[in-house]
Amino acid sequence: MSPGTSPAVLSRRLGLRDAVVIGLASMIGAGAFVSLGAAQDLAGSLAPAAVLVAAVVALCNATSTAQLAAQHPAAGGTYHYGRERLGPWWGFLAGWCFVIGKTASCAAMALVVAAYLVPEPFQRTVAALLVVVLTAVNLVGITRTAALARVLVAVALAALVLTGVRLLAGIVAGGPTGGAGDGAGGGAGAGTWEVPGPLAGQAAGLWDGGFAAVAGAGEGGALGIVLALAQAAALMFFAFAGYARVATLGEEVVEPRRTIPRAILLALAAVGALYLVLSVVLVLVGPAPGEQGWGPAPFRAALDAVGAGGVWAVVVTVGAVAAASGALLALVAGISRTVLAMSRERDLPPVLAHVSPRFSVPQRAEAAAGIAVVLLVLLASDVLVAIAASSFGVLLYYAVANLAALTQTGQWRLFPKAMQWLGLAGCVLLVAALPGRTIVAGLVLVALGLAYRGLVLAARR
């Protein structure tokens, strides 16, 4: 920077409406097209309650992030907030968990696209190719614009609403459903609010041998129901992830202290209401035919269950592909920017901090993120494994955000501390409800990251 010049600052041009749209675009993504079915596979007719639990945890986390963004309106998210409020180690933990969680999110997005487009034998190959293509797009500096974000969220929202209306019409008309005994867990037919055995359906295998597997000993009992709800809520949290993107726009929002909290609350309320209605609709449709639950494309299976295929299958496929592809494009770019920030602070290898002089993008960080996502796509057993891994990293990321928000005082305390404590407790409990092997693998990755930073600091000394 030449003498006499000042650092570039971003213009405050985003009002409340724009901020709400960005929040909606960040949340209405691939998660809605798969997590709702997985939640019902796990919690049966209590799936809507799991949606509410995930929404409450997301709300508490979002208010913490909004409060931090109002005081620290700079890029970096909780990586920055953690460093400022708690110290470098906490900032590193948040940033590393973000990289872990969002890498898994990218893999889940790619697998969702493949699940809606091609049969199972080809899904992993198609998902990997999609990641390669979108990473290549990011490498040459082409990113999703605000206009494209509005188009994609409009397509996804329209597909979800139209699908929900069609399913309701099928229920009213008495269309064919899974029926008693046909669905996973032996649940009842459409419209019957019974609690099946926890860990029912395809999602059940994900939890085998884990912490929450004790639910199997309490099927039909209070413990089994609570654990099934926690498991379903942990997967549903993936569908809410993205609300913090509003807070990261602190430098570009008009009156951030007032606008950001309102935008987050409005966007969360709208998305929460939509997910709750869709979850109720899936429950009313009844369990999916066969022994595998709803599977990775629940709305397409639900349309089949009410006898609505053809053009309706195309509608929901277009919505899922638009939502997942747009989110994947943005997520790969977002991971690379976090890696860039951490590399500049030498929290990750400095070689990843290189920025292409031609395209003005962190190409090495982009390539590293793309490679990691492709590996996870090829190694993950299915989309639910990727979603569980994403929830692990993102929940720990927001746990640090809640801890950082607890240190704020005075004019910067926009929300009561009870919300931060509730958010922190919710994050910890939902992590504990994840599959045992997901928790172990996640803790190993966290430990490796912390060990790397410790070795780097020791080498410097």
PDB file of N, CA and C in Angstrom, residues 151-223:
ATOM      1  N   VAL A 151     -31.712 -16.265  -8.038  1.00  0.00           N
ATOM      2  CA  VAL A 151     -32.350 -17.198  -8.968  1.00  0.00           C
ATOM      3  C   VAL A 151     -32.383 -18.602  -8.376  1.00  0.00           C
ATOM      4  N   LEU A 152     -31.244 -19.032  -7.829  1.00  0.00           N
ATOM      5  CA  LEU A 152     -31.158 -20.389  -7.292  1.00  0.00           C
ATOM      6  C   LEU A 152     -32.094 -20.591  -6.103  1.00  0.00           C
ATOM      7  N   VAL A 153     -32.150 -19.596  -5.208  1.00  0.00           N
ATOM      8  CA  VAL A 153     -33.033 -19.755  -4.051  1.00  0.00           C
ATOM      9  C   VAL A 153     -34.484 -19.729  -4.497  1.00  0.00           C
ATOM     10  N   ALA A 154     -34.798 -18.949  -5.544  1.00  0.00           N
ATOM     11  CA  ALA A 154     -36.167 -18.920  -6.052  1.00  0.00           C
ATOM     12  C   ALA A 154     -36.556 -20.280  -6.633  1.00  0.00           C
ATOM     13  N   VAL A 155     -35.633 -20.901  -7.391  1.00  0.00           N
ATOM     14  CA  VAL A 155     -35.903 -22.215  -7.974  1.00  0.00           C
ATOM     15  C   VAL A 155     -36.097 -23.261  -6.878  1.00  0.00           C
ATOM     16  N   ALA A 156     -35.182 -23.273  -5.897  1.00  0.00           N
ATOM     17  CA  ALA A 156     -35.269 -24.260  -4.811  1.00  0.00           C
ATOM     18  C   ALA A 156     -36.530 -24.063  -3.988  1.00  0.00           C
ATOM     19  N   LEU A 157     -36.841 -22.806  -3.654  1.00  0.00           N
ATOM     20  CA  LEU A 157     -38.029 -22.518  -2.847  1.00  0.00           C
ATOM     21  C   LEU A 157     -39.292 -22.903  -3.594  1.00  0.00           C
ATOM     22  N   ALA A 158     -39.347 -22.551  -4.882  1.00  0.00           N
ATOM     23  CA  ALA A 158     -40.526 -22.899  -5.676  1.00  0.00           C
ATOM     24  C   ALA A 158     -40.703 -24.417  -5.753  1.00  0.00           C
ATOM     25  N   ALA A 159     -39.598 -25.140  -5.935  1.00  0.00           N
ATOM     26  CA  ALA A 159     -39.681 -26.599  -6.024  1.00  0.00           C
ATOM     27  C   ALA A 159     -40.190 -27.200  -4.722  1.00  0.00           C
ATOM     28  N   LEU A 160     -39.694 -26.693  -3.579  1.00  0.00           N
ATOM     29  CA  LEU A 160     -40.134 -27.225  -2.292  1.00  0.00           C
ATOM     30  C   LEU A 160     -41.606 -26.929  -2.043  1.00  0.00           C
ATOM     31  N   VAL A 161     -42.031 -25.696  -2.328  1.00  0.00           N
ATOM     32  CA  VAL A 161     -43.422 -25.322  -2.090  1.00  0.00           C
ATOM     33  C   VAL A 161     -44.360 -26.116  -2.998  1.00  0.00           C
ATOM     34  N   LEU A 162     -44.032 -26.199  -4.292  1.00  0.00           N
ATOM     35  CA  LEU A 162     -44.878 -26.942  -5.223  1.00  0.00           C
ATOM     36  C   LEU A 162     -44.955 -28.423  -4.861  1.00  0.00           C
ATOM     37  N   THR A 163     -43.805 -28.977  -4.451  1.00  0.00           N
ATOM     38  CA  THR A 163     -43.793 -30.384  -4.049  1.00  0.00           C
ATOM     39  C   THR A 163     -44.653 -30.608  -2.816  1.00  0.00           C
ATOM     40  N   GLY A 164     -44.540 -29.694  -1.841  1.00  0.00           N
ATOM     41  CA  GLY A 164     -45.362 -29.813  -0.643  1.00  0.00           C
ATOM     42  C   GLY A 164     -46.846 -29.739  -0.951  1.00  0.00           C
ATOM     43  N   VAL A 165     -47.236 -28.811  -1.842  1.00  0.00           N
ATOM     44  CA  VAL A 165     -48.642 -28.681  -2.228  1.00  0.00           C
ATOM     45  C   VAL A 165     -49.127 -29.950  -2.921  1.00  0.00           C
ATOM     46  N   ARG A 166     -48.286 -30.495  -3.807  1.00  0.00           N
ATOM     47  CA  ARG A 166     -48.683 -31.714  -4.530  1.00  0.00           C
ATOM     48  C   ARG A 166     -48.820 -32.897  -3.573  1.00  0.00           C
ATOM     49  N   LEU A 167     -47.933 -32.988  -2.613  1.00  0.00           N
ATOM     50  CA  LEU A 167     -48.034 -34.075  -1.641  1.00  0.00           C
ATOM     51  C   LEU A 167     -49.300 -33.946  -0.805  1.00  0.00           C
ATOM     52  N   LEU A 168     -49.634 -32.719  -0.396  1.00  0.00           N
ATOM     53  CA  LEU A 168     -50.861 -32.512   0.364  1.00  0.00           C
ATOM     54  C   LEU A 168     -52.083 -32.898  -0.466  1.00  0.00           C
ATOM     55  N   ALA A 169     -52.040 -32.545  -1.746  1.00  0.00           N
ATOM     56  CA  ALA A 169     -53.151 -32.922  -2.620  1.00  0.00           C
ATOM     57  C   ALA A 169     -53.276 -34.429  -2.713  1.00  0.00           C
ATOM     58  N   GLY A 170     -52.143 -35.126  -2.774  1.00  0.00           N
ATOM     59  CA  GLY A 170     -52.173 -36.585  -2.821  1.00  0.00           C
ATOM     60  C   GLY A 170     -52.726 -37.187  -1.548  1.00  0.00           C
ATOM     61  N   ILE A 171     -52.389 -36.558  -0.401  1.00  0.00           N
ATOM     62  CA  ILE A 171     -52.899 -37.057   0.879  1.00  0.00           C
ATOM     63  C   ILE A 171     -54.416 -36.877   0.952  1.00  0.00           C
ATOM     64  N   VAL A 172     -54.888 -35.680   0.565  1.00  0.00           N
ATOM     65  CA  VAL A 172     -56.326 -35.395   0.605  1.00  0.00           C
ATOM     66  C   VAL A 172     -57.089 -36.338  -0.322  1.00  0.00           C
ATOM     67  N   ALA A 173     -56.464 -36.620  -1.494  1.00  0.00           N
ATOM     68  CA  ALA A 173     -57.134 -37.497  -2.458  1.00  0.00           C
ATOM     69  C   ALA A 173     -57.044 -38.960  -2.078  1.00  0.00           C
ATOM     70  N   GLY A 174     -56.282 -39.264  -1.028  1.00  0.00           N
ATOM     71  CA  GLY A 174     -56.174 -40.640  -0.583  1.00  0.00           C
ATOM     72  C   GLY A 174     -55.311 -41.485  -1.471  1.00  0.00           C
ATOM     73  N   GLY A 175     -54.215 -40.874  -2.020  1.00  0.00           N
ATOM     74  CA  GLY A 175     -53.305 -41.599  -2.894  1.00  0.00           C
ATOM     75  C   GLY A 175     -52.584 -42.699  -2.150  1.00  0.00           C
ATOM     76  N   PRO A 176     -51.958 -43.626  -2.878  1.00  0.00           N
ATOM     77  CA  PRO A 176     -51.249 -44.733  -2.238  1.00  0.00           C
ATOM     78  C   PRO A 176     -50.092 -44.249  -1.399  1.00  0.00           C
ATOM     79  N   THR A 177     -49.877 -44.855  -0.257  1.00  0.00           N
ATOM     80  CA  THR A 177     -48.756 -44.530   0.616  1.00  0.00           C
ATOM     81  C   THR A 177     -48.082 -45.805   1.042  1.00  0.00           C
ATOM     82  N   GLY A 178     -47.049 -45.616   1.901  1.00  0.00           N
ATOM     83  CA  GLY A 178     -46.308 -46.775   2.368  1.00  0.00           C
ATOM     84  C   GLY A 178     -47.174 -47.738   3.150  1.00  0.00           C
ATOM     85  N   GLY A 179     -48.140 -47.188   3.904  1.00  0.00           N
ATOM     86  CA  GLY A 179     -49.059 -48.063   4.619  1.00  0.00           C
ATOM     87  C   GLY A 179     -48.418 -48.737   5.809  1.00  0.00           C
ATOM     88  N   ALA A 180     -49.212 -49.280   6.669  1.00  0.00           N
ATOM     89  CA  ALA A 180     -48.722 -49.945   7.856  1.00  0.00           C
ATOM     90  C   ALA A 180     -47.927 -51.166   7.498  1.00  0.00           C
ATOM     91  N   GLY A 181     -46.809 -51.267   8.136  1.00  0.00           N
ATOM     92  CA  GLY A 181     -45.973 -52.432   7.950  1.00  0.00           C
ATOM     93  C   GLY A 181     -45.076 -52.357   6.745  1.00  0.00           C
ATOM     94  N   ASP A 182     -45.317 -51.417   5.807  1.00  0.00           N
ATOM     95  CA  ASP A 182     -44.485 -51.331   4.621  1.00  0.00           C
ATOM     96  C   ASP A 182     -43.261 -50.488   4.853  1.00  0.00           C
ATOM     97  N   GLY A 183     -43.369 -49.527   5.756  1.00  0.00           N
ATOM     98  CA  GLY A 183     -42.283 -48.569   5.897  1.00  0.00           C
ATOM     99  C   GLY A 183     -41.276 -49.007   6.906  1.00  0.00           C
ATOM    100  N   ALA A 184     -40.199 -48.198   6.945  1.00  0.00           N
ATOM    101  CA  ALA A 184     -39.125 -48.452   7.882  1.00  0.00           C
ATOM    102  C   ALA A 184     -39.637 -48.312   9.295  1.00  0.00           C
ATOM    103  N   GLY A 185     -39.252 -49.233  10.134  1.00  0.00           N
ATOM    104  CA  GLY A 185     -39.614 -49.143  11.536  1.00  0.00           C
ATOM    105  C   GLY A 185     -41.021 -49.596  11.823  1.00  0.00           C
ATOM    106  N   GLY A 186     -41.766 -50.031  10.784  1.00  0.00           N
ATOM    107  CA  GLY A 186     -43.118 -50.514  11.027  1.00  0.00           C
ATOM    108  C   GLY A 186     -44.082 -49.448  11.440  1.00  0.00           C
ATOM    109  N   GLY A 187     -43.853 -48.173  11.025  1.00  0.00           N
ATOM    110  CA  GLY A 187     -44.756 -47.103  11.392  1.00  0.00           C
ATOM    111  C   GLY A 187     -46.106 -47.281  10.728  1.00  0.00           C
ATOM    112  N   ALA A 188     -47.046 -46.453  11.147  1.00  0.00           N
ATOM    113  CA  ALA A 188     -48.385 -46.543  10.599  1.00  0.00           C
ATOM    114  C   ALA A 188     -48.471 -45.813   9.296  1.00  0.00           C
ATOM    115  N   GLY A 189     -49.632 -45.896   8.651  1.00  0.00           N
ATOM    116  CA  GLY A 189     -49.833 -45.270   7.355  1.00  0.00           C
ATOM    117  C   GLY A 189     -49.993 -43.779   7.486  1.00  0.00           C
ATOM    118  N   ALA A 190     -50.393 -43.160   6.364  1.00  0.00           N
ATOM    119  CA  ALA A 190     -50.494 -41.711   6.303  1.00  0.00           C
ATOM    120  C   ALA A 190     -51.442 -41.196   7.368  1.00  0.00           C
ATOM    121  N   GLY A 191     -50.992 -40.126   8.035  1.00  0.00           N
ATOM    122  CA  GLY A 191     -51.835 -39.431   8.974  1.00  0.00           C
ATOM    123  C   GLY A 191     -51.863 -40.036  10.363  1.00  0.00           C
ATOM    124  N   THR A 192     -51.171 -41.101  10.616  1.00  0.00           N
ATOM    125  CA  THR A 192     -51.172 -41.729  11.929  1.00  0.00           C
ATOM    126  C   THR A 192     -49.930 -41.291  12.703  1.00  0.00           C
ATOM    127  N   TRP A 193     -50.155 -40.638  13.850  1.00  0.00           N
ATOM    128  CA  TRP A 193     -49.027 -40.079  14.601  1.00  0.00           C
ATOM    129  C   TRP A 193     -48.580 -41.072  15.669  1.00  0.00           C
ATOM    130  N   GLU A 194     -47.771 -42.018  15.262  1.00  0.00           N
ATOM    131  CA  GLU A 194     -47.213 -42.983  16.199  1.00  0.00           C
ATOM    132  C   GLU A 194     -45.703 -42.881  16.181  1.00  0.00           C
ATOM    133  N   VAL A 195     -45.093 -43.261  17.308  1.00  0.00           N
ATOM    134  CA  VAL A 195     -43.644 -43.223  17.409  1.00  0.00           C
ATOM    135  C   VAL A 195     -43.100 -44.610  17.119  1.00  0.00           C
ATOM    136  N   PRO A 196     -42.417 -44.816  15.989  1.00  0.00           N
ATOM    137  CA  PRO A 196     -41.849 -46.129  15.696  1.00  0.00           C
ATOM    138  C   PRO A 196     -40.617 -46.353  16.547  1.00  0.00           C
ATOM    139  N   GLY A 197     -40.046 -47.519  16.448  1.00  0.00           N
ATOM    140  CA  GLY A 197     -38.810 -47.778  17.158  1.00  0.00           C
ATOM    141  C   GLY A 197     -37.726 -46.818  16.715  1.00  0.00           C
ATOM    142  N   PRO A 198     -36.992 -46.199  17.657  1.00  0.00           N
ATOM    143  CA  PRO A 198     -35.917 -45.304  17.270  1.00  0.00           C
ATOM    144  C   PRO A 198     -34.907 -46.027  16.385  1.00  0.00           C
ATOM    145  N   LEU A 199     -34.174 -45.278  15.638  1.00  0.00           N
ATOM    146  CA  LEU A 199     -33.142 -45.810  14.746  1.00  0.00           C
ATOM    147  C   LEU A 199     -33.751 -46.655  13.633  1.00  0.00           C
ATOM    148  N   ALA A 200     -34.949 -46.283  13.165  1.00  0.00           N
ATOM    149  CA  ALA A 200     -35.589 -47.048  12.100  1.00  0.00           C
ATOM    150  C   ALA A 200     -35.106 -46.586  10.744  1.00  0.00           C
ATOM    151  N   GLY A 201     -35.244 -47.440   9.738  1.00  0.00           N
ATOM    152  CA  GLY A 201     -34.979 -47.060   8.355  1.00  0.00           C
ATOM    153  C   GLY A 201     -33.509 -47.046   7.998  1.00  0.00           C
ATOM    154  N   GLN A 202     -33.228 -46.474   6.810  1.00  0.00           N
ATOM    155  CA  GLN A 202     -31.860 -46.458   6.294  1.00  0.00           C
ATOM    156  C   GLN A 202     -30.904 -45.733   7.224  1.00  0.00           C
ATOM    157  N   ALA A 203     -31.388 -44.639   7.845  1.00  0.00           N
ATOM    158  CA  ALA A 203     -30.510 -43.849   8.702  1.00  0.00           C
ATOM    159  C   ALA A 203     -30.039 -44.626   9.919  1.00  0.00           C
ATOM    160  N   ALA A 204     -30.725 -45.718  10.258  1.00  0.00           N
ATOM    161  CA  ALA A 204     -30.380 -46.460  11.467  1.00  0.00           C
ATOM    162  C   ALA A 204     -28.948 -46.966  11.440  1.00  0.00           C
ATOM    163  N   GLY A 205     -28.518 -47.491  10.304  1.00  0.00           N
ATOM    164  CA  GLY A 205     -27.185 -48.064  10.229  1.00  0.00           C
ATOM    165  C   GLY A 205     -26.082 -47.083  10.523  1.00  0.00           C
ATOM    166  N   LEU A 206     -26.351 -45.811  10.339  1.00  0.00           N
ATOM    167  CA  LEU A 206     -25.347 -44.788  10.587  1.00  0.00           C
ATOM    168  C   LEU A 206     -24.956 -44.741  12.055  1.00  0.00           C
ATOM    169  N   TRP A 207     -25.895 -45.104  12.926  1.00  0.00           N
ATOM    170  CA  TRP A 207     -25.636 -44.993  14.362  1.00  0.00           C
ATOM    171  C   TRP A 207     -25.204 -46.309  15.016  1.00  0.00           C
ATOM    172  N   ASP A 208     -25.082 -47.372  14.262  1.00  0.00           N
ATOM    173  CA  ASP A 208     -24.725 -48.657  14.851  1.00  0.00           C
ATOM    174  C   ASP A 208     -23.405 -48.562  15.603  1.00  0.00           C
ATOM    175  N   GLY A 209     -23.397 -49.001  16.822  1.00  0.00           N
ATOM    176  CA  GLY A 209     -22.164 -49.041  17.595  1.00  0.00           C
ATOM    177  C   GLY A 209     -21.750 -47.715  18.171  1.00  0.00           C
ATOM    178  N   GLY A 210     -22.551 -46.673  18.001  1.00  0.00           N
ATOM    179  CA  GLY A 210     -22.182 -45.353  18.491  1.00  0.00           C
ATOM    180  C   GLY A 210     -22.725 -45.088  19.879  1.00  0.00           C
ATOM    181  N   PHE A 211     -22.435 -43.863  20.360  1.00  0.00           N
ATOM    182  CA  PHE A 211     -22.905 -43.439  21.681  1.00  0.00           C
ATOM    183  C   PHE A 211     -24.415 -43.586  21.796  1.00  0.00           C
ATOM    184  N   ALA A 212     -25.124 -43.163  20.718  1.00  0.00           N
ATOM    185  CA  ALA A 212     -26.580 -43.144  20.768  1.00  0.00           C
ATOM    186  C   ALA A 212     -27.198 -44.513  20.517  1.00  0.00           C
ATOM    187  N   ALA A 213     -26.391 -45.525  20.287  1.00  0.00           N
ATOM    188  CA  ALA A 213     -26.948 -46.853  20.033  1.00  0.00           C
ATOM    189  C   ALA A 213     -27.657 -47.422  21.255  1.00  0.00           C
ATOM    190  N   VAL A 214     -27.408 -46.824  22.434  1.00  0.00           N
ATOM    191  CA  VAL A 214     -28.133 -47.280  23.623  1.00  0.00           C
ATOM    192  C   VAL A 214     -29.619 -47.062  23.459  1.00  0.00           C
ATOM    193  N   ALA A 215     -30.012 -46.245  22.471  1.00  0.00           N
ATOM    194  CA  ALA A 215     -31.436 -46.048  22.225  1.00  0.00           C
ATOM    195  C   ALA A 215     -32.108 -47.358  21.869  1.00  0.00           C
ATOM    196  N   GLY A 216     -31.357 -48.254  21.271  1.00  0.00           N
ATOM    197  CA  GLY A 216     -31.918 -49.531  20.882  1.00  0.00           C
ATOM    198  C   GLY A 216     -32.448 -50.308  22.067  1.00  0.00           C
ATOM    199  N   ALA A 217     -31.857 -50.053  23.246  1.00  0.00           N
ATOM    200  CA  ALA A 217     -32.313 -50.756  24.446  1.00  0.00           C
ATOM    201  C   ALA A 217     -33.567 -50.140  25.018  1.00  0.00           C
ATOM    202  N   GLY A 218     -33.918 -48.953  24.506  1.00  0.00           N
ATOM    203  CA  GLY A 218     -35.077 -48.273  25.069  1.00  0.00           C
ATOM    204  C   GLY A 218     -36.139 -47.986  24.045  1.00  0.00           C
ATOM    205  N   GLU A 219     -36.249 -48.833  23.015  1.00  0.00           N
ATOM    206  CA  GLU A 219     -37.238 -48.591  21.987  1.00  0.00           C
ATOM    207  C   GLU A 219     -38.630 -48.507  22.615  1.00  0.00           C
ATOM    208  N   GLY A 220     -39.338 -47.434  22.259  1.00  0.00           N
ATOM    209  CA  GLY A 220     -40.656 -47.233  22.809  1.00  0.00           C
ATOM    210  C   GLY A 220     -40.625 -46.539  24.154  1.00  0.00           C
ATOM    211  N   GLY A 221     -39.454 -46.476  24.817  1.00  0.00           N
ATOM    212  CA  GLY A 221     -39.343 -45.812  26.093  1.00  0.00           C
ATOM    213  C   GLY A 221     -38.880 -44.383  25.939  1.00  0.00           C
ATOM    214  N   ALA A 222     -38.840 -43.658  27.068  1.00  0.00           N
ATOM    215  CA  ALA A 222     -38.497 -42.244  27.042  1.00  0.00           C
ATOM    216  C   ALA A 222     -37.065 -42.027  26.552  1.00  0.00           C
ATOM    217  N   LEU A 223     -36.124 -42.866  27.027  1.00  0.00           N
ATOM    218  CA  LEU A 223     -34.733 -42.693  26.631  1.00  0.00           C
ATOM    219  C   LEU A 223     -34.573 -42.883  25.125  1.00  0.00           C
TER     220      LEU A 223
END
